[in-house]
CSV table of N, CA and C in Angstrom, one decimal:
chain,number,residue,atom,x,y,z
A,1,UNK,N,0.8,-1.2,0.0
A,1,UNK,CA,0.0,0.0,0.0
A,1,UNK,C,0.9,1.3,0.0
A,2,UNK,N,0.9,1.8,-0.9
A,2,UNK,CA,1.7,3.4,-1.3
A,2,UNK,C,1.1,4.5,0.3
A,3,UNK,N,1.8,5.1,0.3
A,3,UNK,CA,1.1,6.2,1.4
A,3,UNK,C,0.9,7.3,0.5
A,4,UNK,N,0.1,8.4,0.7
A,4,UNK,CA,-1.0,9.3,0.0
A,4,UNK,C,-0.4,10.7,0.6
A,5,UNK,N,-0.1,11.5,-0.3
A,5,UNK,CA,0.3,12.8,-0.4
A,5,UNK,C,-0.1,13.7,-1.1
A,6,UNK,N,-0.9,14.9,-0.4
A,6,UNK,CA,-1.4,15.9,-1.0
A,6,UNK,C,-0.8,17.0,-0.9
A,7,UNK,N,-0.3,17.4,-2.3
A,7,UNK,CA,0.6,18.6,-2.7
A,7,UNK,C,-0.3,19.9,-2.8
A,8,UNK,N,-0.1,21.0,-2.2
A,8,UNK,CA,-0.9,22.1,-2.6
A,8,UNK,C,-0.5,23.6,-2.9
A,9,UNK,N,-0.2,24.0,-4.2
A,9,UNK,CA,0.6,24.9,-4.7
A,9,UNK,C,-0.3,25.6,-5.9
A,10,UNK,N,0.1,26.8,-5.8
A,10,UNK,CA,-1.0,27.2,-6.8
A,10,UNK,C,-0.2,27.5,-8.4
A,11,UNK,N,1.0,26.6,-8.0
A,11,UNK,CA,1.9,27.0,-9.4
A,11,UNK,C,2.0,25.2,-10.2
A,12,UNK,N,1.5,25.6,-11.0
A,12,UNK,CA,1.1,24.0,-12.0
A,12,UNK,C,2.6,23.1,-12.1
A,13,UNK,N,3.9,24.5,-12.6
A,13,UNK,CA,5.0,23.7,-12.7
A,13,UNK,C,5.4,22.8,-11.7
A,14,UNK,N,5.2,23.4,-10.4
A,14,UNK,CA,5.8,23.4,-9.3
A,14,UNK,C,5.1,21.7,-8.9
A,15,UNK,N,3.6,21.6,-8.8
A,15,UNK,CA,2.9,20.6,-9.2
A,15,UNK,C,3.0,19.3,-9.9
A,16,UNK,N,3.5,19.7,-10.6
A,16,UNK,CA,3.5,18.9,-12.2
A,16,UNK,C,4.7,17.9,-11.7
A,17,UNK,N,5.9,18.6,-11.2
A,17,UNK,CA,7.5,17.6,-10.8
A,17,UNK,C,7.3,17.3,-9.8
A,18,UNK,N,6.6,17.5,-8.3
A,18,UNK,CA,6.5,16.9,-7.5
A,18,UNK,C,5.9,15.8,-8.0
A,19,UNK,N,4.7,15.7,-8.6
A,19,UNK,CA,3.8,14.6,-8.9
A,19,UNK,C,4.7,13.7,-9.8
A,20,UNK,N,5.7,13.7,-10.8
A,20,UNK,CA,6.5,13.1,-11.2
A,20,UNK,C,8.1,12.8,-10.7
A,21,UNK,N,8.2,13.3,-9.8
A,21,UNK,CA,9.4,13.2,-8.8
A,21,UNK,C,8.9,11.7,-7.8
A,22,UNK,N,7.6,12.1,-7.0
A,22,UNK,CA,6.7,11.4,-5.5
A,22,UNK,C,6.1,10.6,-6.5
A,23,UNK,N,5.7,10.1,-7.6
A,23,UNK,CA,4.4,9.3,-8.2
A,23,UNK,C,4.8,8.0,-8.1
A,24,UNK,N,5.9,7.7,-8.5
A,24,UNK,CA,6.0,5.8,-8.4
A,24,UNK,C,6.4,5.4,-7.3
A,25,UNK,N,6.8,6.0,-6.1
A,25,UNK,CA,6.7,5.8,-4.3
A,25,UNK,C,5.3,6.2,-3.9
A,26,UNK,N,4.6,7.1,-4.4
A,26,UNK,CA,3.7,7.2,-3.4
A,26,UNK,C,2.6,7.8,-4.2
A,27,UNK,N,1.0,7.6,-3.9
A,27,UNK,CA,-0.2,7.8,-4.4
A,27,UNK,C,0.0,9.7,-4.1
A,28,UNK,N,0.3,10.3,-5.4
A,28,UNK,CA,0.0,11.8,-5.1
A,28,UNK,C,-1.4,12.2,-5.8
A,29,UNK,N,-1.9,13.4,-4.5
A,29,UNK,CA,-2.9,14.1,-5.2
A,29,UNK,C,-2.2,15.4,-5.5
A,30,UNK,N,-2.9,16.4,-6.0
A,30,UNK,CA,-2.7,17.6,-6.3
A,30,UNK,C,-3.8,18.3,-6.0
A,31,UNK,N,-3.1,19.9,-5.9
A,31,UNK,CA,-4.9,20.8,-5.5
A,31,UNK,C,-3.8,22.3,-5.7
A,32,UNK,N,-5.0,22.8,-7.0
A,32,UNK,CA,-3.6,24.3,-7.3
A,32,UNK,C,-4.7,25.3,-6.4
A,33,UNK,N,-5.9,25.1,-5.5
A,33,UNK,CA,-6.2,26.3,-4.6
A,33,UNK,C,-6.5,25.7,-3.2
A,34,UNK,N,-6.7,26.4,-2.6
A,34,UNK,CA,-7.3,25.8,-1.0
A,34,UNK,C,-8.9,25.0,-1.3
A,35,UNK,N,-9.8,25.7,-2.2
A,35,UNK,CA,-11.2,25.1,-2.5
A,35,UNK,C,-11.2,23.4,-2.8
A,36,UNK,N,-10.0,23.2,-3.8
A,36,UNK,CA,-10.1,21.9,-4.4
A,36,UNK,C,-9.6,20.9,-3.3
A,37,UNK,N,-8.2,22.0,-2.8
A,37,UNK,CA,-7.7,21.1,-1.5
A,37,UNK,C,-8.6,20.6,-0.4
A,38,UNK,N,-9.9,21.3,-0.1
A,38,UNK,CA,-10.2,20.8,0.8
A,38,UNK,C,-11.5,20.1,0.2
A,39,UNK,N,-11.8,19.5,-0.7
A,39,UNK,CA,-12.3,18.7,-1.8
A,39,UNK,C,-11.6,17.4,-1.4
A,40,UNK,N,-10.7,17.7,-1.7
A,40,UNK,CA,-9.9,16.0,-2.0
A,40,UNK,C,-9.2,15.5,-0.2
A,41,UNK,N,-9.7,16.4,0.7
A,41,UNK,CA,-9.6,16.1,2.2
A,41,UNK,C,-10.1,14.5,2.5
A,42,UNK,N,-11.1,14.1,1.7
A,42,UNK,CA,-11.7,12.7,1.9
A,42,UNK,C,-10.7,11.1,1.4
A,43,UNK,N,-9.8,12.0,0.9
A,43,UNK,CA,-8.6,10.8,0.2
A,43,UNK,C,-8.2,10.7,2.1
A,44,UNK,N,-7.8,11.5,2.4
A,44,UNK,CA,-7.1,11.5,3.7
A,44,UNK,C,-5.9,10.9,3.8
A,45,UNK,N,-5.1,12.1,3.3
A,45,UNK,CA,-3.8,11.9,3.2
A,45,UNK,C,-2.8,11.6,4.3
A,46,UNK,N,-1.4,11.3,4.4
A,46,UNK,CA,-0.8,10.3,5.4
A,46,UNK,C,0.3,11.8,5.8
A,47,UNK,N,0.1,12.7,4.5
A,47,UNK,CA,1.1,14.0,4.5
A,47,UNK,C,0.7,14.6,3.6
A,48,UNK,N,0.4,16.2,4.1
A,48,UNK,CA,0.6,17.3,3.3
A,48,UNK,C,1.7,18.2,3.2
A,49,UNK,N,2.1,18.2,2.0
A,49,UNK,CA,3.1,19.6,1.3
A,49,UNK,C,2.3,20.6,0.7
A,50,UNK,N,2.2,21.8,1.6
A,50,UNK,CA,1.4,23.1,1.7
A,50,UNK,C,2.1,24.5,0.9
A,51,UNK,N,2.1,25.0,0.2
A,51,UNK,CA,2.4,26.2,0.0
A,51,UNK,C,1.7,27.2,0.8
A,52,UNK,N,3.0,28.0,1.6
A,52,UNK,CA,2.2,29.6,2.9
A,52,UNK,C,1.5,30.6,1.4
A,53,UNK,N,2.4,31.1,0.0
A,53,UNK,CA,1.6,32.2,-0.2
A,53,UNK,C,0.8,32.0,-1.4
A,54,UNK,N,-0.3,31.4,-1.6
A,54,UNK,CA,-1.3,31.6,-2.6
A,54,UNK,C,-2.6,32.0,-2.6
A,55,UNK,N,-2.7,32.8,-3.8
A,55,UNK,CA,-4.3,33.7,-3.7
A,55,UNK,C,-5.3,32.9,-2.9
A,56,UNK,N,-6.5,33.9,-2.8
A,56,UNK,CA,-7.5,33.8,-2.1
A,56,UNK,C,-7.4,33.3,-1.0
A,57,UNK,N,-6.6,32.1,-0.5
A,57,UNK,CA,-6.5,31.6,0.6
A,57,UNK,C,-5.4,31.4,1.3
A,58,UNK,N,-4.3,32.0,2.0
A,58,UNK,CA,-2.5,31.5,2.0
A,58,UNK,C,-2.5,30.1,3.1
A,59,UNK,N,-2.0,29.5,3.0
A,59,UNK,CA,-1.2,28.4,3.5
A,59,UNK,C,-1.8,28.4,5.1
A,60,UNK,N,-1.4,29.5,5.7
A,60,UNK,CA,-1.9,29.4,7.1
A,60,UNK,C,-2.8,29.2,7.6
A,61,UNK,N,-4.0,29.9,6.9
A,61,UNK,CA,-5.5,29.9,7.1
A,61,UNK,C,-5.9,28.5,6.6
A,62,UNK,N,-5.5,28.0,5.3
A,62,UNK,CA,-5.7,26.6,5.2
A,62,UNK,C,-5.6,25.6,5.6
A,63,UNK,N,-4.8,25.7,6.6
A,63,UNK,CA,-4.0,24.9,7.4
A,63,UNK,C,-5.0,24.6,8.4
A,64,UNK,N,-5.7,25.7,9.5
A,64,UNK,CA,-6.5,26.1,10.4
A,64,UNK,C,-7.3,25.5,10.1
A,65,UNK,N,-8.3,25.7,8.6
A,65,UNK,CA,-9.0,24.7,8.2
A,65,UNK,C,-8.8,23.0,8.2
A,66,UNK,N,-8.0,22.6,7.5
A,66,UNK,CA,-7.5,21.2,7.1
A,66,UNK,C,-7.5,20.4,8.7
A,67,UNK,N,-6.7,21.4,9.9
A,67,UNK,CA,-7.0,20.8,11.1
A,67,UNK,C,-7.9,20.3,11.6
A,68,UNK,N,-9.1,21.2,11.3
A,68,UNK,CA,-10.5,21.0,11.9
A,68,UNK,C,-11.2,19.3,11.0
A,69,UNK,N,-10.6,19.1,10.5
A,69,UNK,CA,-11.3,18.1,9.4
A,69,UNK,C,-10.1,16.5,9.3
A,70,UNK,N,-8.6,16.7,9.7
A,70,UNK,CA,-7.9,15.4,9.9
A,70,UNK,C,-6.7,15.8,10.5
A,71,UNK,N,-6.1,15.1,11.0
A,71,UNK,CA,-4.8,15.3,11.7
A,71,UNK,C,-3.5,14.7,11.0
A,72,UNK,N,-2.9,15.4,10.5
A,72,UNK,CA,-1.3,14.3,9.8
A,72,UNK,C,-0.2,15.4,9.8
A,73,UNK,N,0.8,15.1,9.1
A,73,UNK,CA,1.9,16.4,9.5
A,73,UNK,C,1.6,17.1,8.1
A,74,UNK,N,1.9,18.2,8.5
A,74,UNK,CA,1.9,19.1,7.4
A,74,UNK,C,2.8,19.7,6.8
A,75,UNK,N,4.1,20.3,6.2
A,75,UNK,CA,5.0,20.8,5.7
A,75,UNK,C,4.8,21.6,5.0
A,76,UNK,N,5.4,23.3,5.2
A,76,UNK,CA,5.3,24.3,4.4
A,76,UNK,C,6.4,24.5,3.9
């Protein structure tokens, strides 16, 4: 069983090589805003890699959220 990592960056490139760096070790999702990120909250990931500064919603405040809903480590 792969462990499950949800990458959240609002930069596609940035996105795109993680998911092809992490993909044949481990089940990645992706999420380029906080809306979709907390969409795909129900995979319930083992680890999140967070970006602190992107529109509408930065890093911090999503964070605050994602708390309220699962517990795992998070990395900014």
């Amino acid at each position: 069983m792969k462990y499950k990592i949800l990458i959240i960056d609002d930069e596609e490139m940035i996105l795109s090589m993680m998911e092809k760096c992490l993909g044949e070790e481990f089940s990645v999702y992706t999420a380029e805003n906080a809306k979709k990120a907390l969409e795909l909250l129900n995979v319930i990931p083992d680890i999140i890699l967070l970006d602190i500064n992107m529109p509408e919603m930065d890093g911090l405040e999503l964070c605050q959220l994602i708390r309220g809903h699962i517990s795992c480590p998070i990395i900014f």
